[in-house]
C-alpha positions as a Markdown table, in Angstrom:
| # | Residue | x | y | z |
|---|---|---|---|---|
| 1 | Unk | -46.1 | 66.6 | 165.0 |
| 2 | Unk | -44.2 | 69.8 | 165.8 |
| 3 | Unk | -45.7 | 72.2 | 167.8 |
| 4 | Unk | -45.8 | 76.5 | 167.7 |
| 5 | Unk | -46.7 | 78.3 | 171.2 |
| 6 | Unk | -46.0 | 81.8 | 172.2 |
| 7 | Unk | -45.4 | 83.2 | 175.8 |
| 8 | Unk | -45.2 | 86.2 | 177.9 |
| 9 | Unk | -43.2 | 85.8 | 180.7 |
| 10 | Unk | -43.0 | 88.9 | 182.4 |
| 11 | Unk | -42.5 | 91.5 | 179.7 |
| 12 | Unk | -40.2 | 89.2 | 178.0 |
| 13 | Unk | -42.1 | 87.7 | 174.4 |
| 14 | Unk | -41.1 | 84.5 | 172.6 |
| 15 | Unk | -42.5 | 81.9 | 170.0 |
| 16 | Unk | -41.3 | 78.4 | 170.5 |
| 17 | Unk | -41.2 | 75.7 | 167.6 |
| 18 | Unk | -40.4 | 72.0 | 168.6 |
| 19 | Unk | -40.8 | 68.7 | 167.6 |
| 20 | Unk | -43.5 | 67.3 | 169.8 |
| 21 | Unk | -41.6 | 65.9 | 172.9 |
| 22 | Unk | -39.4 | 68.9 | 173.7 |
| 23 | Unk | -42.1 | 71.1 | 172.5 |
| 24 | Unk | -44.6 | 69.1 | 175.8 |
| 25 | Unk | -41.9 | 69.7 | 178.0 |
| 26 | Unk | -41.8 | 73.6 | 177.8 |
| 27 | Unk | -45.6 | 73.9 | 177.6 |
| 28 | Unk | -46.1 | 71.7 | 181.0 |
| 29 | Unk | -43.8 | 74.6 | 182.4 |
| 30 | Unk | -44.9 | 77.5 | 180.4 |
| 31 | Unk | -48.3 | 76.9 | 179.9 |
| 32 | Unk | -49.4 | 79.5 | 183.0 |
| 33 | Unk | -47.3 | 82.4 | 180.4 |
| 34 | Unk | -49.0 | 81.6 | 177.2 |
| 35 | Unk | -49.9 | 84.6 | 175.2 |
| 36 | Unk | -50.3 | 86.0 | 172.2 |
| 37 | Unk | -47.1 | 88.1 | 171.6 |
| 38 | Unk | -45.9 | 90.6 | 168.7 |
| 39 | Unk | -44.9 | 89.5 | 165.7 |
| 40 | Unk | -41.5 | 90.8 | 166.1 |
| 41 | Unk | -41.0 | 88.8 | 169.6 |
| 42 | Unk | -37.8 | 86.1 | 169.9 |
| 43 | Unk | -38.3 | 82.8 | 168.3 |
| 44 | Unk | -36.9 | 79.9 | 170.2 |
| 45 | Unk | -36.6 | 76.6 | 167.3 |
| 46 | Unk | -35.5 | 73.2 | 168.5 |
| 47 | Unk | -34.7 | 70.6 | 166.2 |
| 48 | Unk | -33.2 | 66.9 | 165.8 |
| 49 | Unk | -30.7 | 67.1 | 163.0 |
| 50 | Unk | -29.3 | 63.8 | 163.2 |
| 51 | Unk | -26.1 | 64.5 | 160.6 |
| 52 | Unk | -24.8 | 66.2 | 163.6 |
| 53 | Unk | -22.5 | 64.8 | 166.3 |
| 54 | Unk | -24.5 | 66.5 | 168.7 |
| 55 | Unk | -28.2 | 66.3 | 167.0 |
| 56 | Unk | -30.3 | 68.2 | 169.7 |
| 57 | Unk | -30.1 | 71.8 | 168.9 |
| 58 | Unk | -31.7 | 75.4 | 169.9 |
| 59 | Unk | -32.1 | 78.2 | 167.6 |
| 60 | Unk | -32.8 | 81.7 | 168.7 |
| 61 | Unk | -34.0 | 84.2 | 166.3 |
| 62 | Unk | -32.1 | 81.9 | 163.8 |
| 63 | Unk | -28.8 | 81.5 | 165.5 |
| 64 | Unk | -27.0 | 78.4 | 167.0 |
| 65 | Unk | -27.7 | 79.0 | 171.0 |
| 66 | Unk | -26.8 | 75.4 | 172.2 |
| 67 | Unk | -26.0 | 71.7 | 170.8 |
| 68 | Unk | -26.5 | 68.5 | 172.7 |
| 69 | Unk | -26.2 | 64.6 | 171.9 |
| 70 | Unk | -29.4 | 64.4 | 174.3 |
| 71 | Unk | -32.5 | 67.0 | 174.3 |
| 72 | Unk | -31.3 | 67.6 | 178.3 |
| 73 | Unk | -28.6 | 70.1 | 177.6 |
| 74 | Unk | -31.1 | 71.8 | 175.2 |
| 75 | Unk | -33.7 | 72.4 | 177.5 |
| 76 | Unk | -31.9 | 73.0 | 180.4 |
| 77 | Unk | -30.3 | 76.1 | 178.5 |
| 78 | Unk | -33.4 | 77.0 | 177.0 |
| 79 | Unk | -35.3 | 77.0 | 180.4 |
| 80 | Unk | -32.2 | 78.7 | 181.7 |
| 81 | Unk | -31.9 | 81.5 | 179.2 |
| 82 | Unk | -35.7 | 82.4 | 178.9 |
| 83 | Unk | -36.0 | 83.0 | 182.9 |
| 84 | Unk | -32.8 | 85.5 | 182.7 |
| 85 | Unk | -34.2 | 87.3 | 179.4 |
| 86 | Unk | -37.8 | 87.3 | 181.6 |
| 87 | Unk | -35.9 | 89.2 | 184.9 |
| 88 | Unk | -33.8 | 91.1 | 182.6 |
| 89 | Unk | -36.7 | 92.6 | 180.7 |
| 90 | Unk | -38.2 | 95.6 | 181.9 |
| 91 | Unk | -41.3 | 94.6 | 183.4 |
| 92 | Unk | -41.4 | 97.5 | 186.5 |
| 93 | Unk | -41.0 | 94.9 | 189.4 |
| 94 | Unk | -38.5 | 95.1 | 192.3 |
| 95 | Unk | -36.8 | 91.7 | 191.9 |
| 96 | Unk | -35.0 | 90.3 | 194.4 |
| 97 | Unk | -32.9 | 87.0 | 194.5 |
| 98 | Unk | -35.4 | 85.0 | 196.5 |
| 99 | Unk | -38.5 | 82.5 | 196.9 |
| 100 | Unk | -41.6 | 83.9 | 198.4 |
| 101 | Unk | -45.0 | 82.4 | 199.5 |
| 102 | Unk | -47.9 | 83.7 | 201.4 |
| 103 | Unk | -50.1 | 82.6 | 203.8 |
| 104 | Unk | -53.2 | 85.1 | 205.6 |
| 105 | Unk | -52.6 | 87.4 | 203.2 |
| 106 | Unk | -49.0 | 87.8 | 204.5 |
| 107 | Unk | -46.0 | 87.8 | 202.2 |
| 108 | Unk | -42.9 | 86.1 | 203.5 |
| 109 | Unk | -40.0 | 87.0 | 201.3 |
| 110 | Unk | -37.1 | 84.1 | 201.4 |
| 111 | Unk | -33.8 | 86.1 | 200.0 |
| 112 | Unk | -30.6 | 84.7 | 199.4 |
| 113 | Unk | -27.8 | 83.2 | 197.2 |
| 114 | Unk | -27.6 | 79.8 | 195.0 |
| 115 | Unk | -27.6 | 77.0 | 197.0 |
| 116 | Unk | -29.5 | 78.4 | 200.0 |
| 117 | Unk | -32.2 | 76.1 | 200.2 |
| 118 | Unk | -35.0 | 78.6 | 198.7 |
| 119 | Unk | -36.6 | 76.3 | 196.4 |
| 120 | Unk | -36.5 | 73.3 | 198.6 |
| 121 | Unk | -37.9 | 75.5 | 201.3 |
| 122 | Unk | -40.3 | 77.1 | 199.6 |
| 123 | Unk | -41.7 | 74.0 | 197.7 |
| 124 | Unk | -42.3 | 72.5 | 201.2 |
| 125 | Unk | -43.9 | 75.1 | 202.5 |
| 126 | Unk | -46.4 | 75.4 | 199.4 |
| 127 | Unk | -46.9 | 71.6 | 200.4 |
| 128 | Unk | -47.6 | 72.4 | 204.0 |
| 129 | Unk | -50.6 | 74.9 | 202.7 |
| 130 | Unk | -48.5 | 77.9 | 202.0 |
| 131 | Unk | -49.4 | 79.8 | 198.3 |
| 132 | Unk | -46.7 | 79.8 | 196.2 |
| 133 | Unk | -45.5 | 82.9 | 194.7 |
| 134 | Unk | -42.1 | 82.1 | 193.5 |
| 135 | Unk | -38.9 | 80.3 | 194.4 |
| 136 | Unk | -36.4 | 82.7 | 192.4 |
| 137 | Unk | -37.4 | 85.7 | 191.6 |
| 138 | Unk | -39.9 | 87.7 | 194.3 |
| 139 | Unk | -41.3 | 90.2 | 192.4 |
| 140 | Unk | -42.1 | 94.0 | 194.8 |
| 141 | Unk | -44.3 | 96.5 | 193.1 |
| 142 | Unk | -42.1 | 100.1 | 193.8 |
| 143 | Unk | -45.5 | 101.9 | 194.2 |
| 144 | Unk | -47.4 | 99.4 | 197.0 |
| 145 | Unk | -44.5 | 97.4 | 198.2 |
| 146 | Unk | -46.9 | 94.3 | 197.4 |
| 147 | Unk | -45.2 | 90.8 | 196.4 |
| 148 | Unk | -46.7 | 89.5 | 193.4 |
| 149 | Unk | -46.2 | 85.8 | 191.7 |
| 150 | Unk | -44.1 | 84.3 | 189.1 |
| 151 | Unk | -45.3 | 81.0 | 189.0 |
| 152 | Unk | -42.5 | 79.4 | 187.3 |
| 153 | Unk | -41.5 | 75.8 | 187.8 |
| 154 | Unk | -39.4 | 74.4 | 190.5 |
| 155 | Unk | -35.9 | 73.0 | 189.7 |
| 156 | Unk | -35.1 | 70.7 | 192.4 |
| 157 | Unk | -32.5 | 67.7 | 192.5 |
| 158 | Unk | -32.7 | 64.6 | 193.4 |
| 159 | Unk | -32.6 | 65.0 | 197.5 |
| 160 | Unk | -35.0 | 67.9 | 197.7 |
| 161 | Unk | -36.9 | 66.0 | 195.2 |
| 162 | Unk | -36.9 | 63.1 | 198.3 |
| 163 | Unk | -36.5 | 65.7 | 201.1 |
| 164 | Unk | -40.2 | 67.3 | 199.8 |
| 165 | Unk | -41.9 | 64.1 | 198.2 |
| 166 | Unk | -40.4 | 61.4 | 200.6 |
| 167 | Unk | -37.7 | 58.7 | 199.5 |
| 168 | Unk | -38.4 | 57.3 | 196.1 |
| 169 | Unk | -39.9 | 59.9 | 194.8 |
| 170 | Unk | -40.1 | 60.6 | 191.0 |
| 171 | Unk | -41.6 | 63.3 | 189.4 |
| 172 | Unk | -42.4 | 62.5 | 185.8 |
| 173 | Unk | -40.5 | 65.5 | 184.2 |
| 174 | Unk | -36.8 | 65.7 | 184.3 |
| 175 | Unk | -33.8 | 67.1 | 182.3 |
| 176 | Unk | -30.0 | 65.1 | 183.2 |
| 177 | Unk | -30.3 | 65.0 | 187.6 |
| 178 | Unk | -32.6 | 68.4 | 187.6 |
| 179 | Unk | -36.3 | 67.2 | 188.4 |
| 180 | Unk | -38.9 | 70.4 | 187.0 |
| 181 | Unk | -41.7 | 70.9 | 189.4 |
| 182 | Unk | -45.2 | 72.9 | 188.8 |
| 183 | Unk | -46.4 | 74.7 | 191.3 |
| 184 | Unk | -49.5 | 72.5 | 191.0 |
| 185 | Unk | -47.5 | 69.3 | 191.6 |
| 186 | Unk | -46.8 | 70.9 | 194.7 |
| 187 | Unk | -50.9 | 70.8 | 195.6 |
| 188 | Unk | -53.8 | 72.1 | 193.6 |
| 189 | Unk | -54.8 | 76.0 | 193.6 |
| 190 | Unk | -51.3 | 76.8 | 195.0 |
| 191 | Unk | -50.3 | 80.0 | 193.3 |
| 192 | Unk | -50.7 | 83.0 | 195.6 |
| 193 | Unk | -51.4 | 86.5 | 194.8 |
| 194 | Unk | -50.0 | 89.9 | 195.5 |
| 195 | Unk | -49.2 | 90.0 | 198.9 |
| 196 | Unk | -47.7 | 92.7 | 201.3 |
| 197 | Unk | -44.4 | 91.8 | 202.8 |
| 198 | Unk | -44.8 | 90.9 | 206.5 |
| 199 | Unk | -42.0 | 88.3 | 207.1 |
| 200 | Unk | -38.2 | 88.4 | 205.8 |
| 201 | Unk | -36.7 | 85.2 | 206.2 |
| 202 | Unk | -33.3 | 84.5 | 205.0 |
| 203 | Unk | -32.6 | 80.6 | 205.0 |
| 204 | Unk | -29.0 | 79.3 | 204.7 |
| 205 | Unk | -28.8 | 75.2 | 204.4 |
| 206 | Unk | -26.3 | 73.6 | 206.4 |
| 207 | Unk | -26.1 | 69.7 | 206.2 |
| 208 | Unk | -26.5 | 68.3 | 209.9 |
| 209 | Unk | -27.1 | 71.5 | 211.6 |
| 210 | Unk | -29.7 | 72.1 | 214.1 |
| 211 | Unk | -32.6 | 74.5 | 212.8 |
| 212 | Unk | -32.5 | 77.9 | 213.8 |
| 213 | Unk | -34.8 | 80.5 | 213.6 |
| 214 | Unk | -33.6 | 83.9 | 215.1 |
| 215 | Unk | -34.0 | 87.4 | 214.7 |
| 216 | Unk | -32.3 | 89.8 | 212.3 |
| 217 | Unk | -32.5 | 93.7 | 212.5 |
| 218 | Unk | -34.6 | 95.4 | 210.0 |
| 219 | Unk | -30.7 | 97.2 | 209.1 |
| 220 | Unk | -29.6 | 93.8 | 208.7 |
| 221 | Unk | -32.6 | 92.9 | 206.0 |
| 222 | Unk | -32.5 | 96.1 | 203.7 |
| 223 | Unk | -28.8 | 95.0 | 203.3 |
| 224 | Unk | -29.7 | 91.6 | 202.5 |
| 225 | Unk | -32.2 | 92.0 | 200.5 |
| 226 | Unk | -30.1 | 94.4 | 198.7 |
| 227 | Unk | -27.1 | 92.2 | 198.2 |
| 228 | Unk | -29.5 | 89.7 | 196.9 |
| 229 | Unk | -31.3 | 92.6 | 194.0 |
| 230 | Unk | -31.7 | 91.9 | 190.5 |
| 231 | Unk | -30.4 | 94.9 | 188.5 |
| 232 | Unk | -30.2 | 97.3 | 191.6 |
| 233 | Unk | -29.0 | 100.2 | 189.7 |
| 234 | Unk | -31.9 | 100.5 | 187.5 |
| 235 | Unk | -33.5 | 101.9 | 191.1 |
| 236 | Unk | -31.0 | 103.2 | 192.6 |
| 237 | Unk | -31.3 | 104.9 | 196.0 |
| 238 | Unk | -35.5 | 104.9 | 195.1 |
| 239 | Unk | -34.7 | 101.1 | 195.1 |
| 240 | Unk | -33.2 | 101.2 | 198.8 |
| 241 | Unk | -35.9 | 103.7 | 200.0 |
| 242 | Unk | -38.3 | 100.6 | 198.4 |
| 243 | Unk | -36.8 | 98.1 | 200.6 |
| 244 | Unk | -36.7 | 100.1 | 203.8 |
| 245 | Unk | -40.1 | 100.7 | 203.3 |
| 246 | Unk | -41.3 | 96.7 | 202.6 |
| 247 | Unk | -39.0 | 95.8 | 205.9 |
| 248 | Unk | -40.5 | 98.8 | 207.9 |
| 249 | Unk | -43.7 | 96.3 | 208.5 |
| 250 | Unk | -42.0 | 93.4 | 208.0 |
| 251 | Unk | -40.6 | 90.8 | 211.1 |
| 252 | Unk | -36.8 | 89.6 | 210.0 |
| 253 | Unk | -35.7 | 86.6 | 210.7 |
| 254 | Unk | -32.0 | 84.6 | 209.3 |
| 255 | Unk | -33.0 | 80.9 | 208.9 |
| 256 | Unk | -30.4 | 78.1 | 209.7 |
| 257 | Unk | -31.8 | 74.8 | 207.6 |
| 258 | Unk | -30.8 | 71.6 | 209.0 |
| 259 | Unk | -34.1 | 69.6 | 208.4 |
| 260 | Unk | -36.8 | 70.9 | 206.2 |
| 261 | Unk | -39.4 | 69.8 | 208.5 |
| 262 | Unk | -38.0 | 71.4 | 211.6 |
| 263 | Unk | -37.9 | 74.4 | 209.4 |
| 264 | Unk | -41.3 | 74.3 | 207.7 |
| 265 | Unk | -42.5 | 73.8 | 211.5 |
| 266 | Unk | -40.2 | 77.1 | 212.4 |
| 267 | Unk | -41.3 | 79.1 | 209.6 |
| 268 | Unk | -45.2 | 78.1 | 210.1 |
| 269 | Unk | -44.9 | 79.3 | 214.2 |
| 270 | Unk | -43.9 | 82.6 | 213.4 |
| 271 | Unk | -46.3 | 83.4 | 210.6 |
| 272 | Unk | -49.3 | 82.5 | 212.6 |
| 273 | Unk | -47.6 | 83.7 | 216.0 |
| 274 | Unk | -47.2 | 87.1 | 213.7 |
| 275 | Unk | -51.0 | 86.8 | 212.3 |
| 276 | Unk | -52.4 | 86.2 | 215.6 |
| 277 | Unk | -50.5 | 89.7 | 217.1 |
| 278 | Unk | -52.0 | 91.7 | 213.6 |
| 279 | Unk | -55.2 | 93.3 | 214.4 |
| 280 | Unk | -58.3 | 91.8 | 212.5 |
| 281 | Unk | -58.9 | 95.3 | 210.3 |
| 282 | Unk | -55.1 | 94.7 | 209.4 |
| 283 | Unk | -55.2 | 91.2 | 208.0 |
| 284 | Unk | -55.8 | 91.2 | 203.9 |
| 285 | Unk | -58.0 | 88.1 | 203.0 |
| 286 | Unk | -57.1 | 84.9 | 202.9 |
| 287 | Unk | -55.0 | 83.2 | 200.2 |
């Protein structure tokens, strides 16, 4: 039986039609966005057409987005293309190229590029009683400076999947060698809310490296955090004075990965060390 959701992700609105399997996929990721949305909003229609070559096939708004002889390619695009329409729309964040959780009531804001390690670091830290707020876009209200969630899914392969789960790990949901991971597979209750910004981390994996924690000027961390924006001229220099003001309260750090537990340990030390120093009055409630 085909199925016919709509969604608000961010301020970006869409309908999605699907036959039932492709259509449970989406939901199991989307379902924390569903919305009613106008009538006018993008339509998203996936389809078997088995005539073709390459049966498995997205429609947007009517046109011919992406063919596949497997549903895999399809969904991977779609997933793809409906998280850069959500961080392209104009939905009044600060977003920045990074995961984020939160633990005390204190943000800590992971920016960097692809391949950096920030969902496998942030997944592990959700699973070592961190909230999860997001592991690619952190979203940074310009008036409060406050990190708020986007609980989307986690795409992790295969090692991280093992690396966060332990060896052998499968989770059910999976499109080609990307696993799709909910927040709540992660652990119950573990989306965070907003939450100021008290710890910039930047984390770089490096296969067989030792783990390094040390500390990065708060120069050094406007500059990285802007290298790592989403649409940075829509701010402009109000978008600089916004990140100079989230790092004035903020203790920077650049994060060598070797092993994720070594660095779950490292980021976990100097969130509470940072908690304990903040006086009580300071300290937002718990999370």
């Amino acid at each position: 039986m085909p199925t016919d959701r709509s969604y608000r992700v961010l301020a970006y609105e869409f309908r999605i039609a699907s036959p039932r399997g492709p259509g449970a996929f989406l939901h199991r990721m989307l379902a924390p966005f569903e919305d009613e949305v106008a009538s006018d909003a993008a339509r998203y229609d996936f389809a078997r057409e088995p005539s073709e070559a390459k049966p498995w096939v997205v429609y947007l708004d009517g046109e011919c987005m992406r063919r596949g002889t497997t549903q895999d390619p399809v969904l991977e695009f779609a997933t793809w293309h409906i998280s850069n329409r959500a961080i392209a729309s104009d939905h009044g964040f600060f977003a920045v190229h990074a995961a984020a959780a939160a633990r005390g009531g204190a943000g800590v804001l992971l920016p960097g590029p692809p391949d950096a390690g920030k969902s496998t670091l942030v997944a592990a830290l959700t699973r070592a009683s961190f909230s999860y707020l997001t592991d690619e876009a952190a979203l940074v209200d310009p008036v409060d400076g406050l990190l708020h969630p986007f609980p989307r899914s986690l795409g992790l392969d295969r090692a991280s999947v093992e690396a966060v789960f332990g060896p052998g790990a499968q989770p059910k949901w999976r499109t080609g060698r990307q696993f799709h991971v909910r927040p709540s597979d992660l652990r119950p209750r573990a989306i965070g809310r907003p939450s100021p910004v008290r710890f910039v981390i930047a984390p770089r994996y490096e296969a067989g490296a030792v783990t390094v924690l040390e500390p990065m000027s708060r120069a050094e961390a406007v500059m990285v955090l802007a290298r790592n924006a989403f649409h940075l001229d829509r701010f402009g220099g109000a978008g600089i004075d916004l990140l100079g003001r989230v790092v004035l309260q903020a203790s920077c750090y650049r994060l060598c990965v070797g092993d994720l537990d070594d660095a779950v340990d490292a980021v976990s030390s100097v969130v509470e060390a940072g908690r304990r120093r903040r006086p009580r009055s300071a300290r937002e409630g718990a999370i």
